[in-house]
Each structure stands twice: as C-alpha cells, then as structure tokens.
Amino acid sequence: MNANQLAFIALGGLAFLGALGVVLIPNPVRAALALVVNFFVLGLLYFVLGSQMMGISQIMVYAGAIMVLFLFVIMMLKLDKKAEEVAPGDAWRKRFTWLIGAVIGGAIFGGVMLPLASITTRVNPPQNFGTPQAVGWSLFTTYVWPFEVISVLLLVGIVGSIMLAKRRF
Amino acid sequence: MLEVLPIASITRDVPITWFLGLGLAMFILGGIGVVTRRNPVIVFMCIELMLNAVNLTFLTFAAYGGSGINATPGGMAQAMNGQMMVIFVMAVAAAEVAVGLGIIMAIFRQKNDVDLDDMSTLRN
C-alpha cells in the first residue's frame, strides 16, 4: 500500500459516499449537497488521472453551474419541505425494494468486475495530454465537426427551455 | 507553464480495475436511484451521477492507454479521444438538465405538485 493507492482510496471512498448519499438521503437539498461532494472529488480524480483540463471543467460545470441549477429548482419548487413519506403498510415494501436493488446491483458489479480482475494494462499516454493546449488542439482539428454540432445541440437546448418557461399550459 | 502531474506513477501504482470499479459502482448506484426515488429532481441527479460514472471510465481508459496508445506523434491524437468524449458528454448533460428542469417546472406550474407516482397523465 503506497501513497498513490492511499490517495485513490481516500478520494474514491469520498466519491462513493457522495453517490450513496444521493441515493439514500430523503431530503433533496442534502442529496444535492452530497452530489456536489461527489462531483468535486471526481474533479480531483480527473486531475489524478492527468486530465487537468477535464478536472477544471468538471468542477466549474458540474459542481458549479449544474448544481446551482438543481438547488435553484429545489428551493423554488419548495421540494425540500416535502419528504418522500411512506404509507405505514409500505415500509416493508420499501425495504424489499432496496434489497432487490442491492442484490441486482451486486450481481452486475460482480459480473462485470470479476472478468476484469486480472487485466493489467499500462501503456502510458504522452505527457501533457491533459493540458488545455492539447485539448484545444484536438478539439479544433480532429473533432471540429462534432464540436460544431454540439453547439447546435446547446442552442436547441436553450431555445427549448425558454419555450418551456414562457408558454402557458 | 503548469507542472505536469506524474501520470506514470499513478498508472504504475493503482490498478486500472480500481478506477473502473469506482465508475461501475457509481453507475449502479445512479441506476438504483433512478428506479427507486420518487422525487423527479433527485431522479435527474441520479442520471447526472450515471453520466459522471461514464466520464470517469472514459478518462481512466484515456490515462491507462486503452487500445495501444504509444508515445508516437500519432499516439497523441489517440490519447485525446477519451477526453473529447467527456467534453461532449458534459455538453449533452448541460442541455439535458436545462430542458429537463424546465419540464419539471412546467409540470409543477400545472399541477402544483411533483411526485413521479402521481404523474400518469399519459396513461391511456
């Protein structure tokens, strides 16, 4: 167990706990804060993996912009007051649901990870492959066509959300 | 110029399966959340969780050199593929959140309540 592995276990464990919090915490605001923790730690993991540009984007786009949008909607709709109440007879059903989810999830995890357990791949990418220069170069040469198309998608998203907000149903 | 992180020491010390396992665990948790939670905003958050799990997997394969990346000039273009996919996933996720939360707000304005079990308007 060396320093790199300890760092991964600390960061990865925190990310896992954040993901667990999103699924298990009833209060939406607290679930959103757990998701912020998860996104932020994922940004740090991207740094660990050498993709600095992606780490910065993750922290700015997800932990910043998207989570502000989520918290804004939660606060505006007053969803935080109303917890997901369970009818008295449904408590066992809820527990059964979680049990089935855990069993299926565990089965999928085992089924995917067991065949992967023995692989060892270590071919290092070029140095600097995660810097903004490298990402920008690739984005405007090899990937310029998807880059332009994604801007059209974002434009459609903007127009669509404005239409949804303006129209009286 | 930013000091480059020693990626080679990470890929030497930490097995690739650890990163893949974390991504898979997050994806499964997100899937369970989508199915079990009844608050549509939390369902959206779980979808974001799944998208981020996929992003982590993409970057893991990019850093560990999934399919024969080497340090030749052509290897650089190959090493960028994973990061490009992450950029596009992020853009799609942003558009999806904007439209999805708009839909939730439209439903809330109409019915003054959002509970996924009560949303059965489209059922026959």
mmCIF file of C-alpha atoms in Angstrom:
data_model
loop_
_atom_site.group_PDB
_atom_site.id
_atom_site.type_symbol
_atom_site.label_atom_id
_atom_site.label_comp_id
_atom_site.label_asym_id
_atom_site.label_seq_id
_atom_site.Cartn_x
_atom_site.Cartn_y
_atom_site.Cartn_z
ATOM 1 C CA MET A 1 0.000 0.000 0.000
ATOM 2 C CA ASN A 2 1.771 3.116 -1.157
ATOM 3 C CA ALA A 3 0.887 6.798 -1.231
ATOM 4 C CA ASN A 4 -0.815 6.709 -4.624
ATOM 5 C CA GLN A 5 -3.093 3.887 -3.584
ATOM 6 C CA LEU A 6 -3.926 5.622 -0.310
ATOM 7 C CA ALA A 7 -4.780 8.795 -2.214
ATOM 8 C CA PHE A 8 -7.065 6.853 -4.542
ATOM 9 C CA ILE A 9 -8.786 5.099 -1.628
ATOM 10 C CA ALA A 10 -9.380 8.414 0.140
ATOM 11 C CA LEU A 11 -10.730 10.202 -2.947
ATOM 12 C CA GLY A 12 -12.617 7.226 -4.336
ATOM 13 C CA GLY A 13 -14.171 6.415 -0.973
ATOM 14 C CA LEU A 14 -15.368 10.000 -0.636
ATOM 15 C CA ALA A 15 -16.839 9.903 -4.147
ATOM 16 C CA PHE A 16 -18.598 6.627 -3.367
ATOM 17 C CA LEU A 17 -20.034 8.021 -0.121
ATOM 18 C CA GLY A 18 -21.309 11.050 -2.020
ATOM 19 C CA ALA A 19 -23.020 8.803 -4.575
ATOM 20 C CA LEU A 20 -24.518 6.732 -1.756
ATOM 21 C CA GLY A 21 -25.807 9.918 -0.158
ATOM 22 C CA VAL A 22 -27.597 10.991 -3.344
ATOM 23 C CA VAL A 23 -29.488 7.712 -3.466
ATOM 24 C CA LEU A 24 -30.247 7.293 0.250
ATOM 25 C CA ILE A 25 -30.813 10.762 1.764
ATOM 26 C CA PRO A 26 -34.538 11.675 1.713
ATOM 27 C CA ASN A 27 -34.071 15.445 1.903
ATOM 28 C CA PRO A 28 -33.436 16.798 -1.655
ATOM 29 C CA VAL A 29 -31.190 19.662 -0.540
ATOM 30 C CA ARG A 30 -28.920 17.314 1.388
ATOM 31 C CA ALA A 31 -28.888 14.870 -1.517
ATOM 32 C CA ALA A 32 -27.838 17.727 -3.809
ATOM 33 C CA LEU A 33 -25.022 18.649 -1.421
ATOM 34 C CA ALA A 34 -23.863 15.021 -1.395
ATOM 35 C CA LEU A 35 -23.816 15.212 -5.192
ATOM 36 C CA VAL A 36 -21.676 18.374 -5.009
ATOM 37 C CA VAL A 37 -19.167 16.467 -2.864
ATOM 38 C CA ASN A 38 -19.173 13.617 -5.373
ATOM 39 C CA PHE A 39 -18.638 15.925 -8.377
ATOM 40 C CA PHE A 40 -15.875 17.873 -6.665
ATOM 41 C CA VAL A 41 -13.975 14.737 -5.670
ATOM 42 C CA LEU A 42 -14.434 13.381 -9.194
ATOM 43 C CA GLY A 43 -12.781 16.548 -10.470
ATOM 44 C CA LEU A 44 -9.808 15.793 -8.219
ATOM 45 C CA LEU A 45 -9.719 12.220 -9.538
ATOM 46 C CA TYR A 46 -9.567 13.596 -13.089
ATOM 47 C CA PHE A 47 -6.503 15.568 -12.015
ATOM 48 C CA VAL A 48 -5.021 12.365 -10.619
ATOM 49 C CA LEU A 49 -5.608 10.726 -13.997
ATOM 50 C CA GLY A 50 -3.661 13.511 -15.697
ATOM 51 C CA SER A 51 -6.626 15.216 -17.380
ATOM 52 C CA GLN A 52 -6.227 18.660 -15.854
ATOM 53 C CA MET A 53 -8.498 20.423 -18.314
ATOM 54 C CA MET A 54 -11.293 17.942 -17.629
ATOM 55 C CA GLY A 55 -10.815 18.312 -13.878
ATOM 56 C CA ILE A 56 -11.229 22.080 -14.075
ATOM 57 C CA SER A 57 -14.269 21.725 -16.362
ATOM 58 C CA GLN A 58 -15.808 19.167 -14.024
ATOM 59 C CA ILE A 59 -15.507 21.478 -11.013
ATOM 60 C CA MET A 60 -16.750 24.528 -12.910
ATOM 61 C CA VAL A 61 -19.530 22.977 -14.994
ATOM 62 C CA TYR A 62 -20.871 20.295 -12.659
ATOM 63 C CA ALA A 63 -20.003 21.338 -9.106
ATOM 64 C CA GLY A 64 -20.611 24.971 -10.039
ATOM 65 C CA ALA A 65 -23.200 25.573 -12.730
ATOM 66 C CA ILE A 66 -25.330 22.448 -12.862
ATOM 67 C CA MET A 67 -25.612 22.054 -9.095
ATOM 68 C CA VAL A 68 -26.636 25.699 -8.718
ATOM 69 C CA LEU A 69 -29.389 24.990 -11.237
ATOM 70 C CA PHE A 70 -30.527 21.944 -9.232
ATOM 71 C CA LEU A 71 -30.530 23.788 -5.901
ATOM 72 C CA PHE A 72 -32.358 26.707 -7.544
ATOM 73 C CA VAL A 73 -35.157 24.443 -8.738
ATOM 74 C CA ILE A 74 -35.345 22.570 -5.414
ATOM 75 C CA MET A 75 -35.661 25.820 -3.473
ATOM 76 C CA MET A 76 -38.111 27.372 -5.946
ATOM 77 C CA LEU A 77 -40.459 24.395 -6.016
ATOM 78 C CA LYS A 78 -40.275 24.009 -2.221
ATOM 79 C CA LEU A 79 -39.389 20.361 -2.691
ATOM 80 C CA ASP A 80 -37.285 20.366 0.448
ATOM 81 C CA LYS A 81 -40.263 20.652 2.777
ATOM 82 C CA LYS A 82 -41.966 17.536 1.493
ATOM 83 C CA ALA A 83 -40.004 14.409 2.242
ATOM 84 C CA GLU A 84 -40.964 11.231 0.467
ATOM 85 C CA GLU A 85 -43.431 9.916 3.004
ATOM 86 C CA VAL A 86 -44.204 6.232 3.021
ATOM 87 C CA ALA A 87 -47.607 4.781 3.819
ATOM 88 C CA PRO A 88 -47.473 2.634 7.007
ATOM 89 C CA GLY A 89 -48.099 -0.631 5.200
ATOM 90 C CA ASP A 90 -45.459 0.156 2.594
ATOM 91 C CA ALA A 91 -42.449 0.176 4.898
ATOM 92 C CA TRP A 92 -41.636 -3.475 4.265
ATOM 93 C CA ARG A 93 -42.165 -2.936 0.544
ATOM 94 C CA LYS A 94 -39.660 -0.105 0.555
ATOM 95 C CA ARG A 95 -37.141 -2.288 2.372
ATOM 96 C CA PHE A 96 -37.776 -5.103 -0.108
ATOM 97 C CA THR A 97 -37.155 -2.670 -2.972
ATOM 98 C CA TRP A 98 -33.790 -1.697 -1.556
ATOM 99 C CA LEU A 99 -32.921 -5.355 -1.018
ATOM 100 C CA ILE A 100 -33.709 -6.226 -4.642
ATOM 101 C CA GLY A 101 -31.756 -3.187 -5.815
ATOM 102 C CA ALA A 102 -28.748 -4.186 -3.730
ATOM 103 C CA VAL A 103 -28.862 -7.788 -4.983
ATOM 104 C CA ILE A 104 -29.169 -6.831 -8.661
ATOM 105 C CA GLY A 105 -26.537 -4.117 -8.268
ATOM 106 C CA GLY A 106 -24.155 -6.508 -6.567
ATOM 107 C CA ALA A 107 -24.727 -9.106 -9.251
ATOM 108 C CA ILE A 108 -23.996 -6.608 -12.032
ATOM 109 C CA PHE A 109 -20.902 -5.363 -10.205
ATOM 110 C CA GLY A 110 -19.584 -8.864 -9.713
ATOM 111 C CA GLY A 111 -20.438 -9.927 -13.230
ATOM 112 C CA VAL A 112 -18.574 -7.019 -14.776
ATOM 113 C CA MET A 113 -15.622 -6.771 -12.418
ATOM 114 C CA LEU A 114 -14.710 -10.435 -11.996
ATOM 115 C CA PRO A 115 -13.614 -10.937 -15.629
ATOM 116 C CA LEU A 116 -11.708 -7.647 -15.403
ATOM 117 C CA ALA A 117 -9.917 -8.559 -12.179
ATOM 118 C CA SER A 118 -6.820 -9.944 -13.825
ATOM 119 C CA ILE A 119 -6.197 -7.386 -16.561
ATOM 120 C CA THR A 120 -3.095 -5.292 -16.381
ATOM 121 C CA THR A 121 -2.748 -2.567 -18.971
ATOM 122 C CA ARG A 122 -0.088 0.022 -18.646
ATOM 123 C CA VAL A 123 0.783 1.914 -21.755
ATOM 124 C CA ASN A 124 1.359 5.478 -20.797
ATOM 125 C CA PRO A 125 -0.191 8.254 -22.854
ATOM 126 C CA PRO A 126 2.068 11.073 -23.978
ATOM 127 C CA GLN A 127 2.963 13.639 -21.356
ATOM 128 C CA ASN A 128 0.875 16.833 -21.399
ATOM 129 C CA PHE A 129 -2.098 15.011 -22.890
ATOM 130 C CA GLY A 130 -4.496 16.653 -20.464
ATOM 131 C CA THR A 131 -3.387 20.265 -20.770
ATOM 132 C CA PRO A 132 -5.721 22.919 -22.217
ATOM 133 C CA GLN A 133 -3.349 23.282 -25.191
ATOM 134 C CA ALA A 134 -3.635 19.623 -26.136
ATOM 135 C CA VAL A 135 -7.405 19.553 -25.600
ATOM 136 C CA GLY A 136 -7.943 22.732 -27.616
ATOM 137 C CA TRP A 137 -5.713 21.498 -30.432
ATOM 138 C CA SER A 138 -7.618 18.241 -30.690
ATOM 139 C CA LEU A 139 -10.987 19.973 -30.399
ATOM 140 C CA PHE A 140 -10.296 22.285 -33.327
ATOM 141 C CA THR A 141 -8.617 19.776 -35.626
ATOM 142 C CA THR A 142 -9.783 16.177 -35.359
ATOM 143 C CA TYR A 143 -13.048 16.916 -33.587
ATOM 144 C CA VAL A 144 -14.089 20.171 -35.189
ATOM 145 C CA TRP A 145 -17.222 18.689 -36.789
ATOM 146 C CA PRO A 146 -18.675 17.183 -33.547
ATOM 147 C CA PHE A 147 -17.679 20.414 -31.819
ATOM 148 C CA GLU A 148 -19.811 22.461 -34.213
ATOM 149 C CA VAL A 149 -22.704 20.011 -33.968
ATOM 150 C CA ILE A 150 -22.667 20.152 -30.166
ATOM 151 C CA SER A 151 -23.072 23.916 -30.344
ATOM 152 C CA VAL A 152 -26.261 23.399 -32.358
ATOM 153 C CA LEU A 153 -27.451 20.970 -29.668
ATOM 154 C CA LEU A 154 -26.814 23.549 -26.952
ATOM 155 C CA LEU A 155 -28.682 26.161 -28.985
ATOM 156 C CA VAL A 156 -31.652 23.793 -29.280
ATOM 157 C CA GLY A 157 -31.498 23.239 -25.509
ATOM 158 C CA ILE A 158 -31.553 26.991 -24.843
ATOM 159 C CA VAL A 159 -34.483 27.600 -27.186
ATOM 160 C CA GLY A 160 -36.368 24.610 -25.803
ATOM 161 C CA SER A 161 -36.003 25.602 -22.169
ATOM 162 C CA ILE A 162 -37.088 29.177 -22.942
ATOM 163 C CA MET A 163 -40.139 27.857 -24.784
ATOM 164 C CA LEU A 164 -40.994 25.617 -21.812
ATOM 165 C CA ALA A 165 -40.626 28.539 -19.427
ATOM 166 C CA LYS A 166 -42.648 31.025 -21.474
ATOM 167 C CA ARG A 167 -45.602 29.005 -22.662
ATOM 168 C CA ARG A 168 -48.764 28.889 -20.560
ATOM 169 C CA PHE A 169 -50.023 25.346 -20.405
ATOM 170 C CA MET B 1 3.580 26.571 -17.721
ATOM 171 C CA LEU B 2 1.767 24.276 -15.351
ATOM 172 C CA GLU B 3 3.776 21.449 -13.854
ATOM 173 C CA VAL B 4 2.572 18.197 -15.369
ATOM 174 C CA LEU B 5 1.221 15.633 -12.915
ATOM 175 C CA PRO B 6 3.248 12.402 -12.790
ATOM 176 C CA ILE B 7 0.629 10.286 -14.519
ATOM 177 C CA ALA B 8 3.093 7.452 -14.999
ATOM 178 C CA SER B 9 3.405 6.869 -11.249
ATOM 179 C CA ILE B 10 -0.388 6.679 -10.896
ATOM 180 C CA THR B 11 -0.779 4.113 -13.635
ATOM 181 C CA ARG B 12 2.090 2.129 -12.143
ATOM 182 C CA ASP B 13 0.761 2.034 -8.582
ATOM 183 C CA VAL B 14 -3.021 1.978 -8.878
ATOM 184 C CA PRO B 15 -4.579 -0.888 -10.853
ATOM 185 C CA ILE B 16 -6.954 0.159 -13.618
ATOM 186 C CA THR B 17 -9.666 -2.023 -12.070
ATOM 187 C CA TRP B 18 -9.920 0.292 -9.067
ATOM 188 C CA PHE B 19 -10.941 3.227 -11.218
ATOM 189 C CA LEU B 20 -13.252 1.065 -13.316
ATOM 190 C CA GLY B 21 -14.804 -0.381 -10.162
ATOM 191 C CA LEU B 22 -15.494 3.083 -8.771
ATOM 192 C CA GLY B 23 -17.111 4.117 -12.055
ATOM 193 C CA LEU B 24 -19.229 0.972 -12.164
ATOM 194 C CA ALA B 25 -20.312 1.382 -8.532
ATOM 195 C CA MET B 26 -21.391 4.961 -9.190
ATOM 196 C CA PHE B 27 -23.275 3.904 -12.307
ATOM 197 C CA ILE B 28 -25.130 1.155 -10.416
ATOM 198 C CA LEU B 29 -25.987 3.497 -7.548
ATOM 199 C CA GLY B 30 -27.328 6.024 -10.038
ATOM 200 C CA GLY B 31 -29.436 3.350 -11.708
ATOM 201 C CA ILE B 32 -30.890 2.207 -8.391
ATOM 202 C CA GLY B 33 -31.676 5.812 -7.541
ATOM 203 C CA VAL B 34 -33.454 6.414 -10.857
ATOM 204 C CA VAL B 35 -35.701 3.422 -10.257
ATOM 205 C CA THR B 36 -36.446 3.877 -6.555
ATOM 206 C CA ARG B 37 -36.634 7.617 -5.887
ATOM 207 C CA ARG B 38 -39.934 9.415 -6.464
ATOM 208 C CA ASN B 39 -38.718 12.998 -6.482
ATOM 209 C CA PRO B 40 -38.049 13.926 -10.139
ATOM 210 C CA VAL B 41 -35.229 16.320 -9.243
ATOM 211 C CA ILE B 42 -33.420 13.541 -7.392
ATOM 212 C CA VAL B 43 -34.018 11.247 -10.363
ATOM 213 C CA PHE B 44 -32.251 13.839 -12.500
ATOM 214 C CA MET B 45 -29.393 13.988 -10.037
ATOM 215 C CA CYS B 46 -29.041 10.220 -10.284
ATOM 216 C CA ILE B 47 -28.887 10.492 -14.085
ATOM 217 C CA GLU B 48 -26.080 13.024 -13.671
ATOM 218 C CA LEU B 49 -24.364 10.539 -11.389
ATOM 219 C CA MET B 50 -24.522 7.875 -14.098
ATOM 220 C CA LEU B 51 -23.166 10.271 -16.739
ATOM 221 C CA ASN B 52 -20.267 11.153 -14.451
ATOM 222 C CA ALA B 53 -19.514 7.490 -13.877
ATOM 223 C CA VAL B 54 -19.183 7.089 -17.640
ATOM 224 C CA ASN B 55 -16.923 10.152 -17.786
ATOM 225 C CA LEU B 56 -14.667 8.647 -15.149
ATOM 226 C CA THR B 57 -14.427 5.444 -17.164
ATOM 227 C CA PHE B 58 -13.541 7.349 -20.341
ATOM 228 C CA LEU B 59 -10.764 9.264 -18.593
ATOM 229 C CA THR B 60 -9.483 6.093 -16.949
ATOM 230 C CA PHE B 61 -9.073 4.404 -20.305
ATOM 231 C CA ALA B 62 -7.511 7.572 -21.702
ATOM 232 C CA ALA B 63 -4.926 7.660 -18.913
ATOM 233 C CA TYR B 64 -4.172 3.938 -18.958
ATOM 234 C CA GLY B 65 -3.895 3.841 -22.719
ATOM 235 C CA GLY B 66 -6.825 1.586 -23.531
ATOM 236 C CA SER B 67 -6.062 0.351 -27.022
ATOM 237 C CA GLY B 68 -2.388 0.529 -27.838
ATOM 238 C CA ILE B 69 -1.689 4.217 -27.334
ATOM 239 C CA ASN B 70 2.004 4.919 -27.529
ATOM 240 C CA ALA B 71 4.146 7.966 -27.375
ATOM 241 C CA THR B 72 4.484 8.442 -31.121
ATOM 242 C CA PRO B 73 3.125 11.635 -32.714
ATOM 243 C CA GLY B 74 0.023 9.745 -33.797
ATOM 244 C CA GLY B 75 -0.427 8.481 -30.247
ATOM 245 C CA MET B 76 -1.297 11.958 -29.036
ATOM 246 C CA ALA B 77 -4.394 12.109 -31.247
ATOM 247 C CA GLN B 78 -5.447 8.706 -29.935
ATOM 248 C CA ALA B 79 -4.918 9.700 -26.323
ATOM 249 C CA MET B 80 -7.271 12.639 -26.774
ATOM 250 C CA ASN B 81 -10.274 10.524 -27.786
ATOM 251 C CA GLY B 82 -11.421 9.842 -24.236
ATOM 252 C CA GLN B 83 -11.226 13.484 -23.226
ATOM 253 C CA MET B 84 -13.141 14.589 -26.316
ATOM 254 C CA MET B 85 -15.933 12.182 -25.429
ATOM 255 C CA VAL B 86 -16.020 13.638 -21.912
ATOM 256 C CA ILE B 87 -16.399 17.155 -23.322
ATOM 257 C CA PHE B 88 -19.333 16.053 -25.470
ATOM 258 C CA VAL B 89 -20.967 14.166 -22.596
ATOM 259 C CA MET B 90 -20.679 17.288 -20.454
ATOM 260 C CA ALA B 91 -22.336 19.419 -23.152
ATOM 261 C CA VAL B 92 -25.165 16.920 -23.619
ATOM 262 C CA ALA B 93 -25.652 16.727 -19.841
ATOM 263 C CA ALA B 94 -25.899 20.508 -19.606
ATOM 264 C CA ALA B 95 -28.537 20.671 -22.345
ATOM 265 C CA GLU B 96 -30.416 17.752 -20.801
ATOM 266 C CA VAL B 97 -30.518 19.353 -17.351
ATOM 267 C CA ALA B 98 -31.749 22.678 -18.728
ATOM 268 C CA VAL B 99 -34.583 21.075 -20.687
ATOM 269 C CA GLY B 100 -35.445 18.512 -18.005
ATOM 270 C CA LEU B 101 -35.692 21.016 -15.190
ATOM 271 C CA GLY B 102 -37.790 23.213 -17.499
ATOM 272 C CA ILE B 103 -40.193 20.306 -17.977
ATOM 273 C CA ILE B 104 -40.357 19.692 -14.218
ATOM 274 C CA MET B 105 -41.145 23.354 -13.618
ATOM 275 C CA ALA B 106 -43.861 23.319 -16.298
ATOM 276 C CA ILE B 107 -45.457 20.265 -14.658
ATOM 277 C CA PHE B 108 -45.225 21.895 -11.258
ATOM 278 C CA ARG B 109 -46.928 25.034 -12.535
ATOM 279 C CA GLN B 110 -49.772 22.983 -13.906
ATOM 280 C CA LYS B 111 -50.337 20.502 -11.075
ATOM 281 C CA ASN B 112 -48.704 22.287 -8.120
ATOM 282 C CA ASP B 113 -47.070 19.035 -7.124
ATOM 283 C CA VAL B 114 -44.331 16.805 -8.444
ATOM 284 C CA ASP B 115 -44.373 13.164 -7.462
ATOM 285 C CA LEU B 116 -43.405 10.632 -10.085
ATOM 286 C CA ASP B 117 -46.022 8.158 -8.838
ATOM 287 C CA ASP B 118 -48.804 10.698 -9.466
ATOM 288 C CA MET B 119 -47.680 11.561 -12.991
ATOM 289 C CA SER B 120 -49.917 9.293 -15.009
ATOM 290 C CA THR B 121 -51.413 11.779 -17.484
ATOM 291 C CA LEU B 122 -50.061 9.908 -20.490
ATOM 292 C CA ARG B 123 -51.517 6.595 -19.338
ATOM 293 C CA ASN B 124 -54.367 5.850 -21.779
#
